[in-house]
Coordinates of C-alpha atoms and ligand atoms in Angstrom, one line a residue:
X1 CA -167.7 -21.9 46.0
X2 CA -168.4 -24.7 43.7
X3 CA -170.8 -22.7 41.5
X4 CA -174.3 -23.8 40.7
X5 CA -173.6 -25.9 37.7
X6 CA -176.4 -28.3 38.7
X7 CA -177.9 -30.3 35.8
X8 CA -181.4 -31.3 36.3
X9 CA -181.9 -35.0 35.8
X10 CA -184.5 -37.6 36.5
X11 CA -183.7 -39.2 39.9
X12 CA -182.5 -42.8 39.6
X13 CA -182.5 -45.6 42.2
X14 CA -178.9 -44.7 42.9
X15 CA -180.0 -41.2 44.0
X16 CA -182.3 -42.6 46.7
X17 CA -181.1 -41.8 50.2
X18 CA -180.6 -45.1 52.2
X19 CA -183.5 -44.3 54.6
X20 CA -184.3 -47.9 55.5
X21 CA -180.8 -48.5 56.5
X22 CA -180.7 -45.3 58.5
X23 CA -184.0 -46.3 60.3
X24 CA -182.5 -49.7 61.2
X25 CA -179.3 -48.1 62.5
X26 CA -181.3 -45.6 64.5
X27 CA -183.6 -48.4 65.8
X28 CA -180.5 -50.3 66.9
X29 CA -179.3 -47.3 68.9
X30 CA -176.4 -46.4 66.7
X31 CA -177.1 -42.6 66.8
X32 CA -177.3 -42.5 70.6
X33 CA -174.5 -45.0 71.2
X34 CA -171.9 -42.3 70.4
X35 CA -173.2 -40.0 73.1
X36 CA -171.1 -39.8 76.3
X37 CA -172.1 -42.1 79.1
X38 CA -173.2 -39.2 81.3
X39 CA -175.7 -38.3 78.5
X40 CA -177.1 -41.8 78.2
X41 CA -174.8 -43.1 75.5
X42 CA -172.3 -45.9 75.4
X43 CA -169.4 -43.5 75.6
X44 CA -167.6 -44.9 72.6
X45 CA -165.0 -42.2 72.9
X46 CA -164.3 -43.0 76.6
X47 CA -162.6 -46.4 76.5
X48 CA -160.4 -48.6 74.3
X49 CA -163.4 -51.0 74.0
X50 CA -165.4 -48.0 72.8
X51 CA -162.7 -47.4 70.2
X52 CA -163.2 -50.8 68.6
X53 CA -166.9 -50.4 68.7
X54 CA -166.7 -47.0 66.9
X55 CA -164.3 -48.5 64.3
X56 CA -166.8 -51.3 63.7
X57 CA -169.8 -49.0 63.5
X58 CA -168.1 -46.8 60.9
X59 CA -166.5 -49.6 58.9
X60 CA -169.7 -51.7 58.7
X61 CA -171.8 -48.7 57.8
X62 CA -169.3 -47.8 55.0
X63 CA -169.4 -51.3 53.8
X64 CA -173.2 -51.2 53.6
X65 CA -173.3 -47.8 52.0
X66 CA -170.6 -45.1 51.7
X67 CA -173.3 -42.5 51.5
X68 CA -174.8 -43.6 54.8
X69 CA -171.3 -43.8 56.2
X70 CA -170.7 -40.2 55.3
X71 CA -173.9 -39.2 57.2
X72 CA -173.3 -41.3 60.3
X73 CA -169.7 -40.0 60.4
X74 CA -171.1 -36.4 60.3
X75 CA -173.5 -37.2 63.0
X76 CA -170.7 -38.6 65.2
X77 CA -168.6 -35.5 64.5
X78 CA -171.5 -33.3 65.8
X79 CA -171.8 -35.3 69.0
X80 CA -168.0 -35.3 69.5
X81 CA -167.6 -31.5 69.0
X82 CA -170.5 -30.7 71.3
X83 CA -169.1 -33.0 73.9
X84 CA -165.7 -31.4 73.6
X85 CA -166.7 -27.7 73.4
X86 CA -170.4 -27.4 74.4
X87 CA -171.7 -26.6 77.9
X88 CA -173.4 -29.3 80.0
X89 CA -176.8 -27.8 79.1
X90 CA -175.9 -27.9 75.3
X91 CA -174.7 -31.5 75.7
X92 CA -177.9 -32.5 77.4
X93 CA -180.1 -30.8 74.8
X94 CA -178.3 -32.5 72.0
X95 CA -178.5 -35.8 73.7
X96 CA -182.3 -35.4 74.1
X97 CA -182.6 -34.8 70.4
X98 CA -180.4 -37.7 69.4
X99 CA -182.3 -40.1 71.7
X100 CA -185.5 -39.0 69.8
X101 CA -183.7 -40.2 66.6
X102 CA -182.7 -36.9 65.3
X103 CA -179.7 -37.1 62.9
X104 CA -177.0 -34.5 63.2
X105 CA -175.0 -33.0 60.3
X106 CA -171.8 -31.1 60.2
X107 CA -172.1 -28.5 57.5
X108 CA -169.0 -26.3 57.2
X109 CA -168.3 -26.0 53.5
X110 CA -169.8 -22.6 52.5
X111 CA -171.9 -22.0 49.4
X112 CA -171.5 -19.0 47.1
X113 CA -172.4 -16.7 50.0
X114 CA -170.5 -17.8 53.2
X115 CA -172.5 -17.9 56.4
X116 CA -172.1 -15.0 58.7
X117 CA -173.3 -14.2 62.3
X118 CA -174.5 -10.8 63.3
X119 CA -175.7 -9.7 66.7
X120 CA -179.4 -8.5 67.1
X121 CA -181.3 -7.0 70.0
X122 CA -182.3 -10.5 71.2
X123 CA -179.4 -12.8 70.0
X124 CA -177.9 -13.3 66.6
X125 CA -179.0 -13.6 63.0
X126 CA -177.4 -16.0 60.5
X127 CA -177.0 -15.1 56.8
X128 CA -175.6 -17.1 54.0
X129 CA -175.6 -20.6 52.5
X130 CA -173.9 -23.9 53.3
X131 CA -173.2 -25.5 49.9
X132 CA -172.3 -29.1 50.7
X133 CA -174.7 -30.5 53.2
X134 CA -174.9 -34.3 53.4
X135 CA -178.3 -35.7 54.2
X136 CA -179.8 -32.2 53.8
X137 CA -183.3 -33.6 54.0
X138 CA -182.7 -36.0 56.8
X139 CA -180.6 -34.0 59.2
X140 CA -182.6 -32.3 62.0
X141 CA -179.9 -30.4 63.6
X142 CA -176.7 -29.1 62.1
X143 CA -173.4 -27.9 63.5
X144 CA -172.3 -25.2 61.2
X145 CA -169.5 -22.6 61.2
X146 CA -170.3 -18.9 60.9
X147 CA -168.1 -15.9 60.5
X148 CA -168.4 -13.1 62.9
X149 CA -167.9 -9.3 62.3
X150 CA -164.5 -9.8 63.9
X151 CA -163.6 -12.3 61.1
X152 CA -163.6 -15.3 63.5
X153 CA -165.4 -18.6 63.0
X154 CA -167.8 -19.8 65.6
X155 CA -169.7 -23.1 65.7
X156 CA -173.5 -22.9 65.8
X157 CA -175.9 -25.7 66.5
X158 CA -179.1 -25.0 64.7
X159 CA -182.3 -26.8 63.7
X160 CA -182.5 -27.5 60.0
X161 CA -186.1 -28.5 59.5
X162 CA -187.4 -26.0 57.0
X163 CA -187.5 -27.7 53.6
X164 CA -188.0 -24.4 51.8
X165 CA -184.4 -23.5 52.7
X166 CA -183.0 -26.5 50.9
X167 CA -181.3 -25.9 47.6
X168 CA -179.2 -27.5 45.0
X169 CA -175.8 -28.7 46.1
X170 CA -172.5 -28.5 44.4
X171 CA -173.6 -30.1 41.1
X172 CA -174.3 -33.7 40.2
X173 CA -171.4 -35.8 41.6
X174 CA -170.3 -38.9 39.8
X175 CA -170.5 -40.9 43.1
X176 CA -172.1 -40.6 46.5
X177 CA -175.4 -39.7 44.9
X178 CA -177.3 -41.3 47.7
X179 CA -175.7 -39.0 50.3
X180 CA -178.5 -36.5 49.7
X181 CA -176.0 -33.7 49.5
X182 CA -177.6 -30.3 48.9
X183 CA -177.3 -26.7 50.0
X184 CA -179.1 -25.1 53.0
X185 CA -179.9 -21.4 53.2
X186 CA -179.5 -20.0 56.7
X187 CA -180.4 -16.4 55.7
X188 CA -182.5 -14.7 58.4
X189 CA -182.3 -17.6 60.8
X190 CA -182.5 -16.2 64.4
X191 CA -180.5 -17.9 67.1
X192 CA -179.8 -17.2 70.7
X193 CA -176.4 -17.1 72.4
X194 CA -177.2 -20.7 73.7
X195 CA -176.8 -22.0 70.2
X196 CA -173.1 -21.0 69.9
X197 CA -170.9 -23.9 70.8
X198 CA -167.6 -23.2 72.5
X199 CA -165.3 -20.2 71.6
X200 CA -164.3 -18.6 68.4
X201 CA -161.7 -20.8 66.7
X202 CA -162.7 -24.0 68.4
X203 CA -163.7 -25.7 65.2
X204 CA -160.1 -25.4 63.9
X205 CA -158.5 -26.3 67.2
X206 CA -156.0 -29.1 67.1
X207 CA -155.8 -32.0 67.5
X208 CA -159.5 -32.5 67.0
X209 CA -159.7 -30.7 63.7
X210 CA -157.3 -33.1 62.0
X211 CA -157.8 -36.1 64.3
X212 CA -161.5 -36.3 63.6
X213 CA -160.6 -37.4 60.1
X214 CA -159.8 -40.9 61.3
X215 CA -163.5 -41.6 61.3
X216 CA -163.9 -40.7 57.6
X217 CA -161.0 -43.1 56.9
X218 CA -162.8 -45.9 58.8
X219 CA -165.8 -45.4 56.6
X220 CA -163.6 -45.5 53.5
X221 CA -162.2 -48.7 54.8
X222 CA -165.7 -50.1 54.8
X223 CA -166.0 -49.1 51.2
X224 CA -162.8 -51.0 50.5
X225 CA -164.2 -54.1 52.2
X226 CA -167.2 -53.9 49.9
X227 CA -165.0 -53.7 46.8
X228 CA -162.8 -56.6 47.8
X229 CA -165.9 -58.7 48.4
X230 CA -167.5 -57.7 45.1
X231 CA -164.2 -58.4 43.2
X232 CA -163.8 -61.9 44.7
X233 CA -167.5 -62.8 44.2
X234 CA -167.4 -61.8 40.6
X235 CA -164.2 -63.6 39.8
X236 CA -165.5 -66.7 41.5
X237 CA -168.9 -66.5 39.6
X238 CA -167.1 -66.1 36.3
X239 CA -164.7 -69.0 37.0
X240 CA -161.7 -66.7 36.9
X241 CA -160.6 -66.8 40.5
X242 CA -158.1 -69.7 40.0
X243 CA -156.2 -67.7 37.3
X244 CA -152.8 -66.8 38.7
X245 CA -152.9 -63.2 37.5
X246 CA -156.3 -62.7 39.1
X247 CA -155.0 -64.4 42.3
X248 CA -152.1 -61.8 42.3
X249 CA -154.7 -59.1 42.1
X250 CA -156.8 -60.6 44.9
X251 CA -153.7 -60.9 47.0
X252 CA -152.8 -57.2 46.3
X253 CA -156.3 -56.1 47.1
X254 CA -156.2 -57.9 50.4
X255 CA -152.9 -56.3 51.2
X256 CA -154.3 -52.8 50.4
X257 CA -157.3 -53.4 52.5
X258 CA -155.3 -54.6 55.5
X259 CA -152.9 -51.7 55.1
X260 CA -155.8 -49.3 55.3
X261 CA -157.2 -51.2 58.3
X262 CA -153.9 -51.0 60.2
X263 CA -153.6 -47.3 59.5
X264 CA -157.2 -46.7 60.7
X265 CA -156.4 -48.6 63.9
X266 CA -153.1 -46.8 64.4
X267 CA -154.9 -43.4 64.0
X268 CA -157.6 -44.4 66.4
X269 CA -155.1 -45.4 69.0
X270 CA -153.4 -42.0 68.7
X271 CA -156.7 -40.3 69.2
X272 CA -157.7 -42.5 72.2
X273 CA -154.2 -42.4 73.7
X274 CA -153.9 -40.3 76.8
X275 CA -150.2 -39.4 76.5
X276 CA -150.1 -38.4 72.9
X277 CA -149.2 -34.8 72.2
X278 CA -151.9 -33.0 70.1
X279 CA -149.5 -32.3 67.2
X280 CA -148.3 -35.9 67.1
X281 CA -151.9 -37.1 67.2
X282 CA -152.9 -34.8 64.3
X283 CA -149.8 -35.9 62.3
X284 CA -150.5 -39.6 62.7
X285 CA -154.1 -39.2 61.7
X286 CA -153.1 -37.1 58.7
X287 CA -150.7 -39.8 57.6
X288 CA -153.4 -42.4 58.1
X289 CA -155.8 -40.3 56.0
X290 CA -153.4 -40.2 53.1
X291 CA -152.4 -43.9 53.5
X292 CA -156.1 -44.9 53.3
X293 CA -156.6 -42.6 50.3
X294 CA -153.7 -44.1 48.5
X295 CA -154.7 -47.7 49.3
X296 CA -158.2 -46.9 48.2
X297 CA -157.2 -45.3 44.9
X298 CA -154.9 -48.3 44.1
X299 CA -157.8 -50.7 44.9
X300 CA -160.1 -48.9 42.4
X301 CA -157.6 -49.6 39.6
X302 CA -157.0 -53.1 40.7
X303 CA -160.7 -54.0 40.7
X304 CA -161.2 -52.4 37.3
X305 CA -158.2 -54.4 35.9
X306 CA -159.5 -57.6 37.5
X307 CA -163.1 -57.4 36.3
X308 CA -162.4 -55.5 33.0
X309 CA -165.3 -53.8 31.3
X310 CA -167.7 -55.6 33.6
X311 CA -166.7 -53.0 36.3
X312 CA -167.9 -50.2 34.0
X313 CA -171.4 -51.4 33.4
X314 CA -174.0 -49.0 34.8
X315 CA -176.4 -50.5 37.2
X316 CA -173.9 -53.0 38.6
X317 CA -173.2 -52.7 42.3
X318 CA -169.4 -52.9 41.8
X319 CA -169.5 -50.0 39.2
X320 CA -171.5 -47.8 41.7
X321 CA -169.2 -48.7 44.6
X322 CA -166.1 -47.8 42.5
X323 CA -167.6 -44.4 41.8
X324 CA -168.8 -43.9 45.4
X325 CA -165.3 -44.7 46.8
X326 CA -163.5 -42.5 44.2
X327 CA -165.7 -39.6 45.2
X328 CA -165.6 -40.3 48.9
X329 CA -161.8 -40.3 48.9
X330 CA -161.7 -36.6 47.7
X331 CA -161.3 -35.1 51.2
X332 CA -160.0 -31.5 51.8
X333 CA -156.4 -30.4 51.3
X334 CA -154.6 -33.7 50.9
X335 CA -151.3 -32.1 49.9
X336 CA -151.2 -30.0 53.1
X337 CA -152.3 -33.0 55.1
X338 CA -149.4 -35.0 54.0
X339 CA -146.7 -32.3 54.1
X340 CA -147.8 -31.0 57.6
X341 CA -147.6 -34.5 59.0
X342 CA -144.2 -35.0 57.3
X343 CA -142.9 -31.8 58.7
X344 CA -143.8 -32.9 62.3
X345 CA -141.8 -36.1 61.9
X346 CA -138.7 -34.6 60.2
X347 CA -137.0 -34.2 63.6
X348 CA -139.0 -36.6 65.7
X349 CA -138.9 -40.4 65.9
X350 CA -142.0 -42.5 65.2
X351 CA -143.8 -43.0 68.5
X352 CA -144.6 -46.2 70.3
X353 CA -148.3 -47.1 70.5
X354 CA -149.5 -46.1 74.0
X355 CA -152.9 -47.7 74.0
Ligands
FAD401 C1 -170.4 -36.9 49.1 C2 -169.8 -35.7 49.8 C3 -170.5 -35.2 50.9 C4 -170.0 -34.1 51.6 N1 -170.7 -33.6 52.7 C5 -170.3 -32.5 53.3 C6 -171.0 -32.0 54.5 O1 -172.0 -32.6 54.9 N2 -170.5 -30.9 55.1 C7 -169.4 -30.3 54.6 O2 -169.1 -29.3 55.2 N3 -168.7 -30.7 53.6 C8 -169.1 -31.8 52.9 N4 -168.4 -32.3 51.8 C9 -167.3 -31.5 51.3 C10 -166.0 -32.0 51.8 O3 -165.9 -31.7 53.2 C11 -164.9 -31.3 51.2 O4 -165.1 -29.9 51.0 C12 -164.5 -31.9 49.9 O5 -164.6 -33.2 49.9 C13 -163.1 -31.4 49.5 O6 -162.6 -32.1 48.4 P1 -161.8 -31.4 47.3 O7 -161.1 -32.5 46.5 O8 -162.6 -30.4 46.6 O9 -160.6 -30.7 48.2 P2 -159.5 -29.6 47.9 O10 -159.0 -29.2 49.3 O11 -160.0 -28.5 47.1 O12 -158.4 -30.4 47.2 C14 -158.3 -30.5 45.8 C15 -156.9 -30.5 45.4 O13 -156.4 -29.1 45.5 C16 -155.3 -29.0 46.4 N5 -155.5 -27.8 47.2 C17 -156.2 -27.5 48.3 N6 -156.1 -26.3 48.7 C18 -155.3 -25.7 47.8 C19 -154.7 -24.3 47.6 N7 -155.1 -23.4 48.5 N8 -153.9 -24.1 46.6 C20 -153.6 -25.1 45.7 N9 -154.0 -26.3 45.8 C21 -154.9 -26.6 46.8 C22 -155.4 -30.3 47.3 O14 -154.2 -30.7 47.9 C23 -155.9 -31.3 46.2 O15 -154.8 -31.7 45.5 C24 -168.8 -33.4 51.2 C25 -168.1 -34.0 50.1 C26 -168.6 -35.1 49.4 C27 -167.8 -35.7 48.3

């Protein structure tokens, strides 16, 4: 879908996957904390306290590394979808893997040859390539979508531990280089019916399909935290923080960051709220996604204006974080996301918070 315009280049420090950070998070129990309580996790999806814990986990990870944030968010998405649509057995099996430190990945974006699922005498056979796979070398189990002969998409949970299946990704991205994004070839992978999660169409089922995006926004918020810190630090270090023009920019940056934070919390409350209609939940999260994107994009410009050319010097943390956030903010179908949400609220009033 994105072609194979991959330029070979000597790997730089920026390309290195944040393995040490991932190990530390795994050691702290972050991967298993997101499991439901019945599967030995903290059930971060099961209570308002869990909501704040999940926001903190995503935000802090994004602040440390947007690339790692992308991977942790994908892992959480896998746990969430399996807990919503998987059988008890499938949930237990995934929990056992996660407790052993296995990172999950959600790989839905197809490569040049979309992944299909065909029945065999003993189960099913996958064919095709996923083209945009974060942490392609670190993920041990991926939740992918595959198209059936009836033209329906099903979710399949499949081990991804064969390095020879890993290929080049979408091309060299200007940011998020450390996310380890590549392609994975599923051609000829045999699976049993037990690997199929839920029913055809579940991946696109609302509100989860749209609502899950609040977690990506929480990671982006962490990236905004990092940029605000880097901006203030550098202005202080250069003796420019007292300048009224720079103080205006600092103030505007803080407003943008807090705007994004309030939208992330509003979206999370819609997701955790028990009396929120699915369409309303999806619409609120969609608006939050666009609000965070807009705030993030404005912050990029503000930081560049505040620091000047210094924000464009390769090798500086702020320069890399600017590129990482700009890349991270490119999420699917933003026009549709905004207009669908707007359409929902044309005839409906803005709801009270119910959490
Ligand atoms: C670092 C990184 C890691 C990723 N990791 C993964 C991963 O692990 N798994 C995975 O599945 N994916 C992954 N992705 C891919 C990601 O999920 C999206 O596919 C990608 O971010 C989409 O961005 P886009 O700007 O190309 O979106 P698009 O949806 O193509 O949007 C681009 C523009 O086109 C407009 N547009 C969209 N559709 C249409 C249309 N039909 N007609 C006209 N205009 C249209 C949009 O509104 C927008 O203005 C990753 C992406 C990044 C950047």
